[in-house]
């Protein structure tokens, strides 16, 4: 018989959850980018009123002040969008955990342990983590934008060969070129809060219902799957709830409590019980196999 990892795929429940999570992350990313583009458009409109002619040091100070105001507005707008999205993602993580536990218990053991989790409270706890991480990520992103634009504008003054119109156009184009970074931040942070909400639910489940509960990872396998994710999937990592996942890729150790372990990692946290794999092709959790 196939082992747990093969049988769980046959149920389709994990793949369904992965696809719903990724679709929601993509939807929220588009919302954030719409807000970002509105702010970028407002900035370009304000800069368009700048006096024409050669770009000067005086205009540099005014332009940087406008850029700073735009970044501040951008961070505030995105943080508001993300708070609502984070709550949705964390609640989804808890609900998916409950479904997975019920499905796997019934499939592998023939009986279901009733689990009652407060998804809203768990989501609130996960949100606190996201807000701190998101603010840090946005600040880092904004600082990078400030630095690059300031350097570019300073170079334009030194060269003295660009008009005000050309400089302002370049500022707007730079913001446009950075969209992919912001989109990646949104997807990465939402993926983290989904899995963090799920982990919190697992911890409560282990404490109150199922003491032998552990955690593992499932990776979507398609044309976008990275070689490191394929490798990690083959390891079939299984660890205790409060233990970190760890594996070595290209000489570097990756250690993490929940996915993602890198930007654009799409793996999700999945509950595991040794009894679900017992007796299936001599299945032994990889972490307990002899070296």
mmCIF file of C-alpha atoms in Angstrom:
data_model
loop_
_atom_site.group_PDB
_atom_site.id
_atom_site.type_symbol
_atom_site.label_atom_id
_atom_site.label_comp_id
_atom_site.label_asym_id
_atom_site.label_seq_id
_atom_site.Cartn_x
_atom_site.Cartn_y
_atom_site.Cartn_z
ATOM 1 C CA UNK A 1 0.000 0.000 0.000
ATOM 2 C CA UNK A 2 1.153 3.593 -0.577
ATOM 3 C CA UNK A 3 2.238 5.678 2.380
ATOM 4 C CA UNK A 4 0.387 8.566 3.994
ATOM 5 C CA UNK A 5 1.808 11.176 1.614
ATOM 6 C CA UNK A 6 0.529 9.334 -1.428
ATOM 7 C CA UNK A 7 -2.847 8.480 0.082
ATOM 8 C CA UNK A 8 -3.485 11.997 1.337
ATOM 9 C CA UNK A 9 -2.982 13.311 -2.189
ATOM 10 C CA UNK A 10 -5.619 10.886 -3.419
ATOM 11 C CA UNK A 11 -8.224 12.548 -1.179
ATOM 12 C CA UNK A 12 -7.763 15.851 -2.979
ATOM 13 C CA UNK A 13 -8.419 17.828 0.197
ATOM 14 C CA UNK A 14 -4.877 19.210 0.495
ATOM 15 C CA UNK A 15 -4.633 20.188 -3.159
ATOM 16 C CA UNK A 16 -8.013 21.906 -2.884
ATOM 17 C CA UNK A 17 -6.855 23.870 0.158
ATOM 18 C CA UNK A 18 -3.575 24.845 -1.496
ATOM 19 C CA UNK A 19 -5.345 26.172 -4.575
ATOM 20 C CA UNK A 20 -7.858 28.170 -2.517
ATOM 21 C CA UNK A 21 -5.083 29.694 -0.423
ATOM 22 C CA UNK A 22 -3.051 30.674 -3.480
ATOM 23 C CA UNK A 23 -6.125 32.114 -5.217
ATOM 24 C CA UNK A 24 -6.965 34.219 -2.171
ATOM 25 C CA UNK A 25 -3.374 35.465 -1.910
ATOM 26 C CA UNK A 26 -3.443 36.451 -5.573
ATOM 27 C CA UNK A 27 -6.769 38.239 -5.141
ATOM 28 C CA UNK A 28 -5.526 40.199 -2.144
ATOM 29 C CA UNK A 29 -2.287 41.035 -3.942
ATOM 30 C CA UNK A 30 -4.312 42.617 -6.758
ATOM 31 C CA UNK A 31 -6.282 44.710 -4.257
ATOM 32 C CA UNK A 32 -3.078 46.004 -2.704
ATOM 33 C CA UNK A 33 -1.594 46.820 -6.101
ATOM 34 C CA UNK A 34 -4.698 48.789 -7.051
ATOM 35 C CA UNK A 35 -4.204 50.940 -3.937
ATOM 36 C CA UNK A 36 -0.507 51.253 -4.747
ATOM 37 C CA UNK A 37 -1.214 52.376 -8.317
ATOM 38 C CA UNK A 38 -3.667 55.004 -7.108
ATOM 39 C CA UNK A 39 -1.024 56.484 -4.840
ATOM 40 C CA UNK A 40 1.582 56.294 -7.598
ATOM 41 C CA UNK A 41 -0.811 58.136 -9.928
ATOM 42 C CA UNK A 42 -1.416 60.821 -7.299
ATOM 43 C CA UNK A 43 2.342 61.275 -6.934
ATOM 44 C CA UNK A 44 2.846 61.697 -10.670
ATOM 45 C CA UNK A 45 0.019 64.240 -10.795
ATOM 46 C CA UNK A 46 1.643 66.281 -8.009
ATOM 47 C CA UNK A 47 5.060 66.085 -9.603
ATOM 48 C CA UNK A 48 3.589 67.243 -12.915
ATOM 49 C CA UNK A 49 3.061 70.687 -11.362
ATOM 50 C CA UNK A 50 6.804 71.102 -10.786
ATOM 51 C CA UNK A 51 8.377 74.031 -12.602
ATOM 52 C CA UNK A 52 9.661 73.077 -16.025
ATOM 53 C CA UNK A 53 13.222 73.335 -17.251
ATOM 54 C CA UNK A 54 16.443 71.822 -15.923
ATOM 55 C CA UNK A 55 16.150 69.758 -12.748
ATOM 56 C CA UNK A 56 17.738 71.621 -9.832
ATOM 57 C CA UNK A 57 18.870 70.878 -6.271
ATOM 58 C CA UNK A 58 15.936 72.900 -4.956
ATOM 59 C CA UNK A 59 13.533 70.757 -6.971
ATOM 60 C CA UNK A 60 15.285 67.669 -5.613
ATOM 61 C CA UNK A 61 14.262 68.550 -2.057
ATOM 62 C CA UNK A 62 10.661 69.131 -3.085
ATOM 63 C CA UNK A 63 10.514 65.933 -5.106
ATOM 64 C CA UNK A 64 11.940 63.836 -2.289
ATOM 65 C CA UNK A 65 9.367 65.314 0.091
ATOM 66 C CA UNK A 66 6.622 64.286 -2.331
ATOM 67 C CA UNK A 67 8.091 60.787 -2.626
ATOM 68 C CA UNK A 68 8.270 60.494 1.167
ATOM 69 C CA UNK A 69 4.625 61.518 1.485
ATOM 70 C CA UNK A 70 3.634 58.987 -1.178
ATOM 71 C CA UNK A 71 5.488 56.153 0.574
ATOM 72 C CA UNK A 72 3.861 57.044 3.910
ATOM 73 C CA UNK A 73 0.413 57.055 2.299
ATOM 74 C CA UNK A 74 1.201 53.795 0.513
ATOM 75 C CA UNK A 75 2.213 52.030 3.729
ATOM 76 C CA UNK A 76 -0.916 53.222 5.550
ATOM 77 C CA UNK A 77 -3.203 52.139 2.718
ATOM 78 C CA UNK A 78 -1.586 48.733 2.317
ATOM 79 C CA UNK A 79 -1.567 48.059 6.066
ATOM 80 C CA UNK A 80 -5.320 48.672 6.163
ATOM 81 C CA UNK A 81 -5.921 46.300 3.256
ATOM 82 C CA UNK A 82 -3.693 43.654 4.795
ATOM 83 C CA UNK A 83 -5.332 43.615 8.210
ATOM 84 C CA UNK A 84 -8.649 42.474 6.741
ATOM 85 C CA UNK A 85 -6.946 39.996 4.433
ATOM 86 C CA UNK A 86 -4.866 38.578 7.289
ATOM 87 C CA UNK A 87 -7.940 37.876 9.393
ATOM 88 C CA UNK A 88 -9.527 36.039 6.475
ATOM 89 C CA UNK A 89 -6.374 33.984 5.882
ATOM 90 C CA UNK A 90 -5.887 33.022 9.525
ATOM 91 C CA UNK A 91 -9.523 31.942 9.906
ATOM 92 C CA UNK A 92 -9.197 29.923 6.705
ATOM 93 C CA UNK A 93 -6.129 28.190 8.167
ATOM 94 C CA UNK A 94 -8.076 27.090 11.249
ATOM 95 C CA UNK A 95 -11.093 25.946 9.243
ATOM 96 C CA UNK A 96 -8.910 23.985 6.837
ATOM 97 C CA UNK A 97 -7.138 22.342 9.769
ATOM 98 C CA UNK A 98 -10.464 21.158 11.190
ATOM 99 C CA UNK A 99 -11.509 19.737 7.808
ATOM 100 C CA UNK A 100 -8.168 17.972 7.327
ATOM 101 C CA UNK A 101 -8.201 16.428 10.797
ATOM 102 C CA UNK A 102 -11.725 15.134 10.292
ATOM 103 C CA UNK A 103 -11.012 13.806 6.796
ATOM 104 C CA UNK A 104 -7.784 12.049 7.703
ATOM 105 C CA UNK A 105 -9.065 10.574 10.970
ATOM 106 C CA UNK A 106 -12.040 9.126 9.147
ATOM 107 C CA UNK A 107 -9.990 7.850 6.210
ATOM 108 C CA UNK A 108 -7.120 6.290 8.137
ATOM 109 C CA UNK A 109 -8.696 5.395 11.500
ATOM 110 C CA UNK A 110 -12.392 5.096 10.729
ATOM 111 C CA UNK A 111 -13.352 7.457 13.579
ATOM 112 C CA UNK A 112 -13.303 11.216 14.070
ATOM 113 C CA UNK A 113 -12.208 13.113 17.195
ATOM 114 C CA UNK A 114 -14.553 16.138 17.579
ATOM 115 C CA UNK A 115 -12.492 19.353 17.607
ATOM 116 C CA UNK A 116 -13.871 22.738 18.639
ATOM 117 C CA UNK A 117 -11.550 25.645 17.866
ATOM 118 C CA UNK A 118 -12.250 29.378 18.177
ATOM 119 C CA UNK A 119 -11.131 30.444 14.707
ATOM 120 C CA UNK A 120 -11.783 34.143 15.307
ATOM 121 C CA UNK A 121 -9.622 34.281 18.441
ATOM 122 C CA UNK A 122 -6.854 32.293 16.802
ATOM 123 C CA UNK A 123 -6.990 34.670 13.827
ATOM 124 C CA UNK A 124 -6.640 37.658 16.165
ATOM 125 C CA UNK A 125 -3.476 36.146 17.654
ATOM 126 C CA UNK A 126 -2.044 35.436 14.196
ATOM 127 C CA UNK A 127 -2.895 38.971 13.046
ATOM 128 C CA UNK A 128 -0.715 40.503 15.738
ATOM 129 C CA UNK A 129 2.239 38.633 14.236
ATOM 130 C CA UNK A 130 1.394 39.684 10.704
ATOM 131 C CA UNK A 131 1.096 43.376 11.582
ATOM 132 C CA UNK A 132 4.605 43.414 13.056
ATOM 133 C CA UNK A 133 6.112 41.489 10.141
ATOM 134 C CA UNK A 134 4.207 43.470 7.517
ATOM 135 C CA UNK A 135 5.173 46.849 8.971
ATOM 136 C CA UNK A 136 8.811 45.742 8.972
ATOM 137 C CA UNK A 137 8.610 44.493 5.370
ATOM 138 C CA UNK A 138 6.896 47.655 4.139
ATOM 139 C CA UNK A 139 9.393 49.882 5.911
ATOM 140 C CA UNK A 140 12.247 47.977 4.295
ATOM 141 C CA UNK A 141 10.539 48.243 0.896
ATOM 142 C CA UNK A 142 9.907 51.976 1.344
ATOM 143 C CA UNK A 143 13.485 52.602 2.421
ATOM 144 C CA UNK A 144 14.732 50.875 -0.711
ATOM 145 C CA UNK A 145 12.489 53.060 -2.881
ATOM 146 C CA UNK A 146 13.654 56.234 -1.089
ATOM 147 C CA UNK A 147 17.314 55.334 -1.493
ATOM 148 C CA UNK A 148 17.087 54.407 -5.173
ATOM 149 C CA UNK A 149 15.055 57.468 -6.140
ATOM 150 C CA UNK A 150 17.279 59.835 -4.149
ATOM 151 C CA UNK A 151 20.372 58.387 -5.798
ATOM 152 C CA UNK A 152 18.815 58.609 -9.249
ATOM 153 C CA UNK A 153 17.720 62.206 -8.776
ATOM 154 C CA UNK A 154 21.111 63.230 -7.401
ATOM 155 C CA UNK A 155 22.793 61.683 -10.446
ATOM 156 C CA UNK A 156 20.388 63.593 -12.698
ATOM 157 C CA UNK A 157 21.450 66.888 -11.109
ATOM 158 C CA UNK A 158 25.157 66.026 -11.384
ATOM 159 C CA UNK A 159 24.802 65.029 -15.029
ATOM 160 C CA UNK A 160 22.668 68.080 -15.751
ATOM 161 C CA UNK A 161 21.320 66.542 -18.934
ATOM 162 C CA UNK A 162 17.740 65.728 -17.924
ATOM 163 C CA UNK A 163 14.739 68.013 -17.970
ATOM 164 C CA UNK A 164 12.232 68.182 -15.132
ATOM 165 C CA UNK A 165 9.699 66.284 -17.269
ATOM 166 C CA UNK A 166 12.180 63.483 -17.892
ATOM 167 C CA UNK A 167 13.121 63.224 -14.215
ATOM 168 C CA UNK A 168 9.490 63.083 -13.074
ATOM 169 C CA UNK A 169 8.733 60.422 -15.657
ATOM 170 C CA UNK A 170 11.611 58.325 -14.354
ATOM 171 C CA UNK A 171 10.315 58.609 -10.780
ATOM 172 C CA UNK A 172 6.918 57.286 -11.852
ATOM 173 C CA UNK A 173 8.490 54.520 -13.919
ATOM 174 C CA UNK A 174 10.628 53.458 -10.969
ATOM 175 C CA UNK A 175 7.559 52.977 -8.792
ATOM 176 C CA UNK A 176 5.987 50.936 -11.582
ATOM 177 C CA UNK A 177 9.079 48.756 -11.881
ATOM 178 C CA UNK A 178 8.958 47.946 -8.152
ATOM 179 C CA UNK A 179 5.415 46.525 -8.212
ATOM 180 C CA UNK A 180 6.606 42.916 -8.317
ATOM 181 C CA UNK A 181 8.470 43.366 -5.031
ATOM 182 C CA UNK A 182 5.368 44.662 -3.288
ATOM 183 C CA UNK A 183 3.243 41.852 -4.709
ATOM 184 C CA UNK A 184 5.752 39.299 -3.439
ATOM 185 C CA UNK A 185 5.699 40.854 0.043
ATOM 186 C CA UNK A 186 1.892 40.622 0.157
ATOM 187 C CA UNK A 187 1.748 36.990 -0.978
ATOM 188 C CA UNK A 188 4.596 35.958 1.337
ATOM 189 C CA UNK A 189 3.123 37.622 4.430
ATOM 190 C CA UNK A 190 -0.394 36.293 3.801
ATOM 191 C CA UNK A 191 1.002 32.798 3.267
ATOM 192 C CA UNK A 192 2.779 33.107 6.585
ATOM 193 C CA UNK A 193 -0.325 34.234 8.469
ATOM 194 C CA UNK A 194 -2.395 31.394 6.963
ATOM 195 C CA UNK A 195 0.110 28.835 8.201
ATOM 196 C CA UNK A 196 0.610 30.630 11.508
ATOM 197 C CA UNK A 197 -3.133 30.501 12.151
ATOM 198 C CA UNK A 198 -3.079 26.826 11.277
ATOM 199 C CA UNK A 199 -0.136 26.163 13.602
ATOM 200 C CA UNK A 200 -1.885 27.922 16.481
ATOM 201 C CA UNK A 201 -4.890 25.720 15.821
ATOM 202 C CA UNK A 202 -2.655 22.654 15.835
ATOM 203 C CA UNK A 203 -1.141 23.654 19.165
ATOM 204 C CA UNK A 204 -4.591 23.989 20.717
ATOM 205 C CA UNK A 205 -5.688 20.702 19.145
ATOM 206 C CA UNK A 206 -2.651 18.901 20.527
ATOM 207 C CA UNK A 207 -3.148 20.357 23.991
ATOM 208 C CA UNK A 208 -6.883 19.701 24.285
ATOM 209 C CA UNK A 209 -7.777 16.857 21.921
ATOM 210 C CA UNK A 210 -4.985 14.896 20.214
ATOM 211 C CA UNK A 211 -1.676 14.686 22.152
ATOM 212 C CA UNK A 212 0.119 12.771 19.376
ATOM 213 C CA UNK A 213 -0.526 15.429 16.717
ATOM 214 C CA UNK A 214 2.491 16.450 14.626
ATOM 215 C CA UNK A 215 2.985 18.641 11.559
ATOM 216 C CA UNK A 216 4.283 18.114 8.047
ATOM 217 C CA UNK A 217 4.372 19.979 4.719
ATOM 218 C CA UNK A 218 2.646 19.592 1.387
ATOM 219 C CA UNK A 219 3.927 21.269 -1.774
ATOM 220 C CA UNK A 220 1.947 22.023 -4.946
ATOM 221 C CA UNK A 221 3.666 20.329 -7.876
ATOM 222 C CA UNK A 222 3.424 22.176 -11.188
ATOM 223 C CA UNK A 223 5.558 24.180 -13.619
ATOM 224 C CA UNK A 224 6.111 26.897 -10.989
ATOM 225 C CA UNK A 225 7.477 24.563 -8.312
ATOM 226 C CA UNK A 226 11.112 25.330 -7.488
ATOM 227 C CA UNK A 227 13.801 22.656 -7.320
ATOM 228 C CA UNK A 228 14.242 23.297 -3.591
ATOM 229 C CA UNK A 229 10.527 22.658 -2.991
ATOM 230 C CA UNK A 230 10.689 19.413 -4.972
ATOM 231 C CA UNK A 231 13.623 18.329 -2.835
ATOM 232 C CA UNK A 232 11.895 19.302 0.428
ATOM 233 C CA UNK A 233 8.771 17.370 -0.621
ATOM 234 C CA UNK A 234 10.847 14.229 -1.156
ATOM 235 C CA UNK A 235 12.195 14.488 2.393
ATOM 236 C CA UNK A 236 8.648 14.111 3.791
ATOM 237 C CA UNK A 237 9.524 16.219 6.796
ATOM 238 C CA UNK A 238 7.516 15.425 9.945
ATOM 239 C CA UNK A 239 8.217 17.164 13.253
ATOM 240 C CA UNK A 240 6.517 17.833 16.567
ATOM 241 C CA UNK A 241 4.161 20.819 16.708
ATOM 242 C CA UNK A 242 6.619 23.115 18.516
ATOM 243 C CA UNK A 243 9.691 21.905 16.622
ATOM 244 C CA UNK A 244 11.169 23.706 13.624
ATOM 245 C CA UNK A 245 11.423 22.175 10.184
ATOM 246 C CA UNK A 246 15.011 21.980 8.987
ATOM 247 C CA UNK A 247 16.760 20.855 5.821
ATOM 248 C CA UNK A 248 19.908 21.713 3.899
ATOM 249 C CA UNK A 249 19.731 23.110 0.388
ATOM 250 C CA UNK A 250 22.904 23.930 -1.568
ATOM 251 C CA UNK A 251 24.985 23.901 1.578
ATOM 252 C CA UNK A 252 22.710 26.227 3.564
ATOM 253 C CA UNK A 253 20.445 25.099 6.400
ATOM 254 C CA UNK A 254 16.859 26.319 6.196
ATOM 255 C CA UNK A 255 15.021 26.352 9.516
ATOM 256 C CA UNK A 256 11.442 27.545 10.005
ATOM 257 C CA UNK A 257 8.318 26.934 12.107
ATOM 258 C CA UNK A 258 5.815 27.405 9.279
ATOM 259 C CA UNK A 259 5.985 28.055 5.539
ATOM 260 C CA UNK A 260 7.071 30.001 3.635
ATOM 261 C CA UNK A 261 10.764 29.329 4.184
ATOM 262 C CA UNK A 262 11.567 31.710 1.316
ATOM 263 C CA UNK A 263 9.653 34.253 -0.834
ATOM 264 C CA UNK A 264 7.181 32.580 -3.230
ATOM 265 C CA UNK A 265 7.291 29.268 -1.337
ATOM 266 C CA UNK A 266 3.772 27.840 -1.748
ATOM 267 C CA UNK A 267 3.938 24.850 0.603
ATOM 268 C CA UNK A 268 1.368 24.635 3.384
ATOM 269 C CA UNK A 269 1.346 23.216 6.877
ATOM 270 C CA UNK A 270 -0.563 19.921 7.243
ATOM 271 C CA UNK A 271 -1.469 17.934 10.388
ATOM 272 C CA UNK A 272 -0.010 14.438 10.820
ATOM 273 C CA UNK A 273 -0.516 11.510 13.207
ATOM 274 C CA UNK A 274 1.771 8.484 13.134
ATOM 275 C CA UNK A 275 -1.316 6.260 13.237
ATOM 276 C CA UNK A 276 -2.365 7.644 9.835
ATOM 277 C CA UNK A 277 0.743 6.118 8.266
ATOM 278 C CA UNK A 278 1.101 3.000 10.437
ATOM 279 C CA UNK A 279 1.067 -0.263 8.546
ATOM 280 C CA UNK A 280 1.322 1.387 5.133
ATOM 281 C CA UNK A 281 4.280 -0.062 3.283
ATOM 282 C CA UNK A 282 6.228 -0.182 6.551
ATOM 283 C CA UNK A 283 5.827 3.587 6.852
ATOM 284 C CA UNK A 284 8.070 5.207 9.450
ATOM 285 C CA UNK A 285 8.175 9.012 9.836
ATOM 286 C CA UNK A 286 11.453 10.178 8.239
ATOM 287 C CA UNK A 287 12.561 11.915 11.442
ATOM 288 C CA UNK A 288 12.650 8.536 13.225
ATOM 289 C CA UNK A 289 14.447 6.519 10.548
ATOM 290 C CA UNK A 290 17.923 5.296 11.483
ATOM 291 C CA UNK A 291 20.790 7.142 9.835
#
